[in-house]
mmCIF file of C-alpha atoms in Angstrom:
data_model
loop_
_atom_site.group_PDB
_atom_site.id
_atom_site.type_symbol
_atom_site.label_atom_id
_atom_site.label_comp_id
_atom_site.label_asym_id
_atom_site.label_seq_id
_atom_site.Cartn_x
_atom_site.Cartn_y
_atom_site.Cartn_z
ATOM 1 C CA UNK Z 1 25.086 -33.718 19.575
ATOM 2 C CA UNK Z 2 23.733 -30.398 19.745
ATOM 3 C CA UNK Z 3 26.059 -27.302 18.697
ATOM 4 C CA UNK Z 4 25.365 -24.212 19.890
ATOM 5 C CA UNK Z 5 23.967 -21.731 16.529
ATOM 6 C CA UNK Z 6 26.230 -18.852 16.814
ATOM 7 C CA UNK Z 7 29.361 -18.534 19.337
ATOM 8 C CA UNK Z 8 33.346 -19.170 19.380
ATOM 9 C CA UNK Z 9 32.614 -23.155 20.103
ATOM 10 C CA UNK Z 10 30.303 -23.616 17.207
ATOM 11 C CA UNK Z 11 31.945 -24.482 13.556
ATOM 12 C CA UNK Z 12 30.832 -21.618 11.901
ATOM 13 C CA UNK Z 13 32.356 -19.592 15.241
ATOM 14 C CA UNK Z 14 35.646 -21.348 14.829
ATOM 15 C CA UNK Z 15 35.763 -20.586 11.078
ATOM 16 C CA UNK Z 16 35.160 -16.560 11.842
ATOM 17 C CA UNK Z 17 37.706 -16.753 14.952
ATOM 18 C CA UNK Z 18 40.382 -18.183 12.344
ATOM 19 C CA UNK Z 19 39.673 -15.512 9.964
ATOM 20 C CA UNK Z 20 39.430 -12.762 12.805
ATOM 21 C CA UNK Z 21 35.655 -11.892 12.406
ATOM 22 C CA UNK Z 22 34.244 -10.234 14.902
ATOM 23 C CA UNK Z 23 30.483 -11.552 15.558
ATOM 24 C CA UNK Z 24 28.211 -8.430 16.510
ATOM 25 C CA UNK Z 25 27.909 -8.462 20.295
ATOM 26 C CA UNK Z 26 25.689 -5.219 20.704
ATOM 27 C CA UNK Z 27 22.279 -4.439 21.763
ATOM 28 C CA UNK Z 28 19.353 -6.239 19.987
ATOM 29 C CA UNK Z 29 18.726 -4.075 16.884
ATOM 30 C CA UNK Z 30 15.132 -3.023 16.646
ATOM 31 C CA UNK Z 31 13.520 -3.844 13.177
ATOM 32 C CA UNK Z 32 9.959 -3.203 11.695
ATOM 33 C CA UNK Z 33 7.343 -5.871 10.904
ATOM 34 C CA UNK Z 34 6.945 -6.361 7.454
ATOM 35 C CA UNK Z 35 3.743 -4.726 7.538
ATOM 36 C CA UNK Z 36 5.231 -1.712 8.765
ATOM 37 C CA UNK Z 37 8.198 -1.861 6.592
ATOM 38 C CA UNK Z 38 6.114 -2.335 3.196
ATOM 39 C CA UNK Z 39 3.887 0.433 4.807
ATOM 40 C CA UNK Z 40 6.643 2.486 5.344
ATOM 41 C CA UNK Z 41 7.942 1.812 1.431
ATOM 42 C CA UNK Z 42 4.515 2.699 0.346
ATOM 43 C CA UNK Z 43 4.420 6.246 2.064
ATOM 44 C CA UNK Z 44 7.839 7.160 0.842
ATOM 45 C CA UNK Z 45 5.833 6.323 -2.620
ATOM 46 C CA UNK Z 46 3.154 8.796 -1.637
ATOM 47 C CA UNK Z 47 5.325 11.452 -1.795
ATOM 48 C CA UNK Z 48 5.359 11.708 -5.713
ATOM 49 C CA UNK Z 49 1.346 12.342 -5.876
ATOM 50 C CA UNK Z 50 -0.212 15.303 -7.946
ATOM 51 C CA UNK Z 51 -3.042 15.116 -5.697
ATOM 52 C CA UNK Z 52 -3.683 18.590 -3.970
ATOM 53 C CA UNK Z 53 -5.644 16.407 -1.343
ATOM 54 C CA UNK Z 54 -4.388 13.754 -0.306
ATOM 55 C CA UNK Z 55 -1.020 11.438 -1.005
ATOM 56 C CA UNK Z 56 -1.529 7.997 -1.447
ATOM 57 C CA UNK Z 57 1.169 5.437 -2.498
ATOM 58 C CA UNK Z 58 0.915 1.824 -2.778
ATOM 59 C CA UNK Z 59 2.898 -0.862 -3.044
ATOM 60 C CA UNK Z 60 2.435 -4.636 -4.542
ATOM 61 C CA UNK Z 61 4.864 -6.982 -2.675
ATOM 62 C CA UNK Z 62 4.831 -10.853 -4.041
ATOM 63 C CA UNK Z 63 6.919 -13.361 -2.526
ATOM 64 C CA UNK Z 64 8.593 -10.934 -0.109
ATOM 65 C CA UNK Z 65 9.537 -8.474 -3.018
ATOM 66 C CA UNK Z 66 8.075 -5.329 -4.468
ATOM 67 C CA UNK Z 67 7.105 -5.984 -7.885
ATOM 68 C CA UNK Z 68 5.098 -2.232 -8.525
ATOM 69 C CA UNK Z 69 4.402 0.611 -7.061
ATOM 70 C CA UNK Z 70 1.748 3.609 -7.825
ATOM 71 C CA UNK Z 71 0.751 6.720 -6.455
ATOM 72 C CA UNK Z 72 -2.411 9.066 -7.247
ATOM 73 C CA UNK Z 73 -1.452 11.375 -10.201
ATOM 74 C CA UNK Z 74 -2.572 12.198 -13.466
ATOM 75 C CA UNK Z 75 -2.142 9.986 -16.546
ATOM 76 C CA UNK Z 76 1.859 9.816 -17.990
ATOM 77 C CA UNK Z 77 2.505 12.699 -20.146
ATOM 78 C CA UNK Z 78 -0.471 14.599 -18.979
ATOM 79 C CA UNK Z 79 -0.776 17.658 -16.967
ATOM 80 C CA UNK Z 80 -1.526 17.360 -13.213
ATOM 81 C CA UNK Z 81 -3.621 19.441 -10.400
ATOM 82 C CA UNK Z 82 0.024 20.598 -9.079
ATOM 83 C CA UNK Z 83 0.626 22.078 -12.537
ATOM 84 C CA UNK Z 84 -2.835 23.184 -13.117
ATOM 85 C CA UNK Z 85 -2.753 24.931 -9.791
ATOM 86 C CA UNK Z 86 -6.139 24.020 -9.397
ATOM 87 C CA UNK Z 87 -7.938 20.373 -7.933
ATOM 88 C CA UNK Z 88 -10.677 20.133 -10.539
ATOM 89 C CA UNK Z 89 -13.362 18.313 -8.446
ATOM 90 C CA UNK Z 90 -12.866 21.093 -5.904
ATOM 91 C CA UNK Z 91 -13.789 23.616 -8.503
ATOM 92 C CA UNK Z 92 -16.848 21.636 -9.672
ATOM 93 C CA UNK Z 93 -17.774 21.211 -5.632
ATOM 94 C CA UNK Z 94 -17.985 17.296 -6.545
ATOM 95 C CA UNK Z 95 -18.372 15.657 -3.254
ATOM 96 C CA UNK Z 96 -15.625 13.032 -1.917
ATOM 97 C CA UNK Z 97 -16.015 9.395 -3.052
ATOM 98 C CA UNK Z 98 -18.198 10.085 -6.166
ATOM 99 C CA UNK Z 99 -17.685 10.728 -10.024
ATOM 100 C CA UNK Z 100 -14.003 9.548 -9.868
ATOM 101 C CA UNK Z 101 -14.171 9.770 -13.615
ATOM 102 C CA UNK Z 102 -13.884 13.466 -13.148
ATOM 103 C CA UNK Z 103 -10.702 13.187 -11.250
ATOM 104 C CA UNK Z 104 -7.727 14.351 -13.290
ATOM 105 C CA UNK Z 105 -5.543 11.435 -11.006
ATOM 106 C CA UNK Z 106 -5.434 7.895 -11.615
ATOM 107 C CA UNK Z 107 -5.632 6.013 -8.050
ATOM 108 C CA UNK Z 108 -2.339 4.858 -6.727
ATOM 109 C CA UNK Z 109 -3.864 1.394 -6.306
ATOM 110 C CA UNK Z 110 -4.702 1.374 -9.962
ATOM 111 C CA UNK Z 111 -1.293 2.711 -10.740
ATOM 112 C CA UNK Z 112 0.395 -0.131 -9.064
ATOM 113 C CA UNK Z 113 -1.357 -2.504 -11.211
ATOM 114 C CA UNK Z 114 -1.266 -0.867 -14.561
ATOM 115 C CA UNK Z 115 2.506 -0.734 -13.340
ATOM 116 C CA UNK Z 116 2.835 -4.388 -12.913
ATOM 117 C CA UNK Z 117 1.322 -5.093 -16.178
ATOM 118 C CA UNK Z 118 3.501 -2.648 -18.034
ATOM 119 C CA UNK Z 119 6.278 -4.581 -16.537
ATOM 120 C CA UNK Z 120 4.626 -7.946 -17.804
ATOM 121 C CA UNK Z 121 4.654 -9.011 -13.878
ATOM 122 C CA UNK Z 122 2.102 -11.155 -12.735
ATOM 123 C CA UNK Z 123 0.762 -9.619 -9.233
ATOM 124 C CA UNK Z 124 -1.708 -12.917 -8.828
ATOM 125 C CA UNK Z 125 -1.390 -14.053 -5.075
ATOM 126 C CA UNK Z 126 0.413 -10.645 -4.017
ATOM 127 C CA UNK Z 127 -0.557 -8.014 -1.262
ATOM 128 C CA UNK Z 128 -0.968 -4.629 -1.633
ATOM 129 C CA UNK Z 129 -0.003 -1.935 0.747
ATOM 130 C CA UNK Z 130 -1.472 1.695 0.992
ATOM 131 C CA UNK Z 131 -0.105 4.574 2.591
ATOM 132 C CA UNK Z 132 -2.274 8.015 2.958
ATOM 133 C CA UNK Z 133 -1.865 11.170 4.443
ATOM 134 C CA UNK Z 134 -3.524 14.688 3.955
ATOM 135 C CA UNK Z 135 -1.160 17.297 1.635
ATOM 136 C CA UNK Z 136 -2.080 20.241 4.222
ATOM 137 C CA UNK Z 137 -1.782 18.646 7.685
ATOM 138 C CA UNK Z 138 0.320 15.456 7.137
ATOM 139 C CA UNK Z 139 -2.282 13.842 9.226
ATOM 140 C CA UNK Z 140 -2.750 10.144 8.013
ATOM 141 C CA UNK Z 141 -5.547 9.008 6.771
ATOM 142 C CA UNK Z 142 -7.866 5.221 6.410
ATOM 143 C CA UNK Z 143 -6.428 4.513 3.195
ATOM 144 C CA UNK Z 144 -8.995 2.086 2.279
ATOM 145 C CA UNK Z 145 -9.764 1.954 -1.792
ATOM 146 C CA UNK Z 146 -12.964 2.994 -3.506
ATOM 147 C CA UNK Z 147 -15.256 0.756 -5.109
ATOM 148 C CA UNK Z 148 -13.450 0.911 -8.646
ATOM 149 C CA UNK Z 149 -10.228 0.238 -6.708
ATOM 150 C CA UNK Z 150 -11.348 -2.984 -5.024
ATOM 151 C CA UNK Z 151 -13.035 -4.195 -8.112
ATOM 152 C CA UNK Z 152 -9.800 -3.925 -9.758
ATOM 153 C CA UNK Z 153 -7.988 -5.481 -6.760
ATOM 154 C CA UNK Z 154 -10.187 -8.810 -6.776
ATOM 155 C CA UNK Z 155 -10.116 -9.282 -10.241
ATOM 156 C CA UNK Z 156 -6.104 -9.042 -10.353
ATOM 157 C CA UNK Z 157 -6.436 -11.854 -7.881
ATOM 158 C CA UNK Z 158 -4.355 -10.087 -4.745
ATOM 159 C CA UNK Z 159 -4.427 -12.094 -1.415
ATOM 160 C CA UNK Z 160 -4.381 -9.357 1.342
ATOM 161 C CA UNK Z 161 -4.738 -5.570 1.049
ATOM 162 C CA UNK Z 162 -2.741 -3.563 4.100
ATOM 163 C CA UNK Z 163 -4.080 0.126 4.607
ATOM 164 C CA UNK Z 164 -2.730 2.939 6.853
ATOM 165 C CA UNK Z 165 -4.746 3.887 9.537
ATOM 166 C CA UNK Z 166 -4.149 7.287 12.189
ATOM 167 C CA UNK Z 167 -3.155 6.384 15.474
ATOM 168 C CA UNK Z 168 -1.262 3.943 17.124
ATOM 169 C CA UNK Z 169 -2.578 1.076 15.450
ATOM 170 C CA UNK Z 170 -0.840 2.157 11.999
ATOM 171 C CA UNK Z 171 -2.600 -0.309 9.603
ATOM 172 C CA UNK Z 172 -5.186 -3.043 9.208
ATOM 173 C CA UNK Z 173 -5.045 -6.023 6.971
ATOM 174 C CA UNK Z 174 -8.047 -6.997 4.865
ATOM 175 C CA UNK Z 175 -8.315 -10.789 3.213
ATOM 176 C CA UNK Z 176 -9.422 -10.107 -0.804
ATOM 177 C CA UNK Z 177 -11.691 -13.214 -0.306
ATOM 178 C CA UNK Z 178 -13.693 -11.894 2.848
ATOM 179 C CA UNK Z 179 -14.330 -8.785 0.477
ATOM 180 C CA UNK Z 180 -15.529 -11.812 -2.223
ATOM 181 C CA UNK Z 181 -17.572 -13.611 0.344
ATOM 182 C CA UNK Z 182 -19.100 -10.227 1.288
ATOM 183 C CA UNK Z 183 -20.191 -9.110 -1.999
ATOM 184 C CA UNK Z 184 -21.891 -12.888 -2.523
ATOM 185 C CA UNK Z 185 -23.792 -12.407 0.401
ATOM 186 C CA UNK Z 186 -24.804 -8.668 -0.127
ATOM 187 C CA UNK Z 187 -24.412 -5.623 -2.551
ATOM 188 C CA UNK Z 188 -21.514 -3.787 -2.791
ATOM 189 C CA UNK Z 189 -23.624 -0.673 -0.918
ATOM 190 C CA UNK Z 190 -23.834 -2.979 2.328
ATOM 191 C CA UNK Z 191 -19.970 -3.027 2.750
ATOM 192 C CA UNK Z 192 -19.004 -3.332 6.362
ATOM 193 C CA UNK Z 193 -16.361 -0.660 5.554
ATOM 194 C CA UNK Z 194 -16.003 1.845 3.013
ATOM 195 C CA UNK Z 195 -13.672 4.458 1.372
ATOM 196 C CA UNK Z 196 -14.018 7.581 3.215
ATOM 197 C CA UNK Z 197 -15.093 6.145 6.387
ATOM 198 C CA UNK Z 198 -12.259 7.084 9.405
ATOM 199 C CA UNK Z 199 -11.614 3.585 9.782
#
């Protein structure tokens, strides 16, 4: 016999009615999809960024649970660009996407991976969500990882990377296995998608 799942005639409904519990009968509640939900959390994390140019936040999710967060910021207990009052890269006129070692900040993706290790939590098989926007305008950016972060994500054993996009699409999903396959077939400089592109 098929019983209705919810309602006054189903066993749960009868039990609830006896206890004078009101069933929800209001309008349908709108809930964000999981990708949007986790990307929204990465956006909040990005607000801790100490970079003067771009705010980036990253979270790692495994088994539908957030296991680590990170934002682009100076190493622990050191002075950030905010505290110095200027960006070292801009002062030295270093083009974006080059000479990462001359930046005061650790990238958000790196910090999320590092924070997972500090907590002793395995991120193998997890997903990373990365959100970015420009500090001055607030415009959402295509938050694709740089080459260094991409290599760390591959070696960490993550499955997917979900990045923010400007426009109505809001995000794009990448499978890490596809990155590995692409690098098996060609050199990293021939990537079809690269850091600094518009998306």
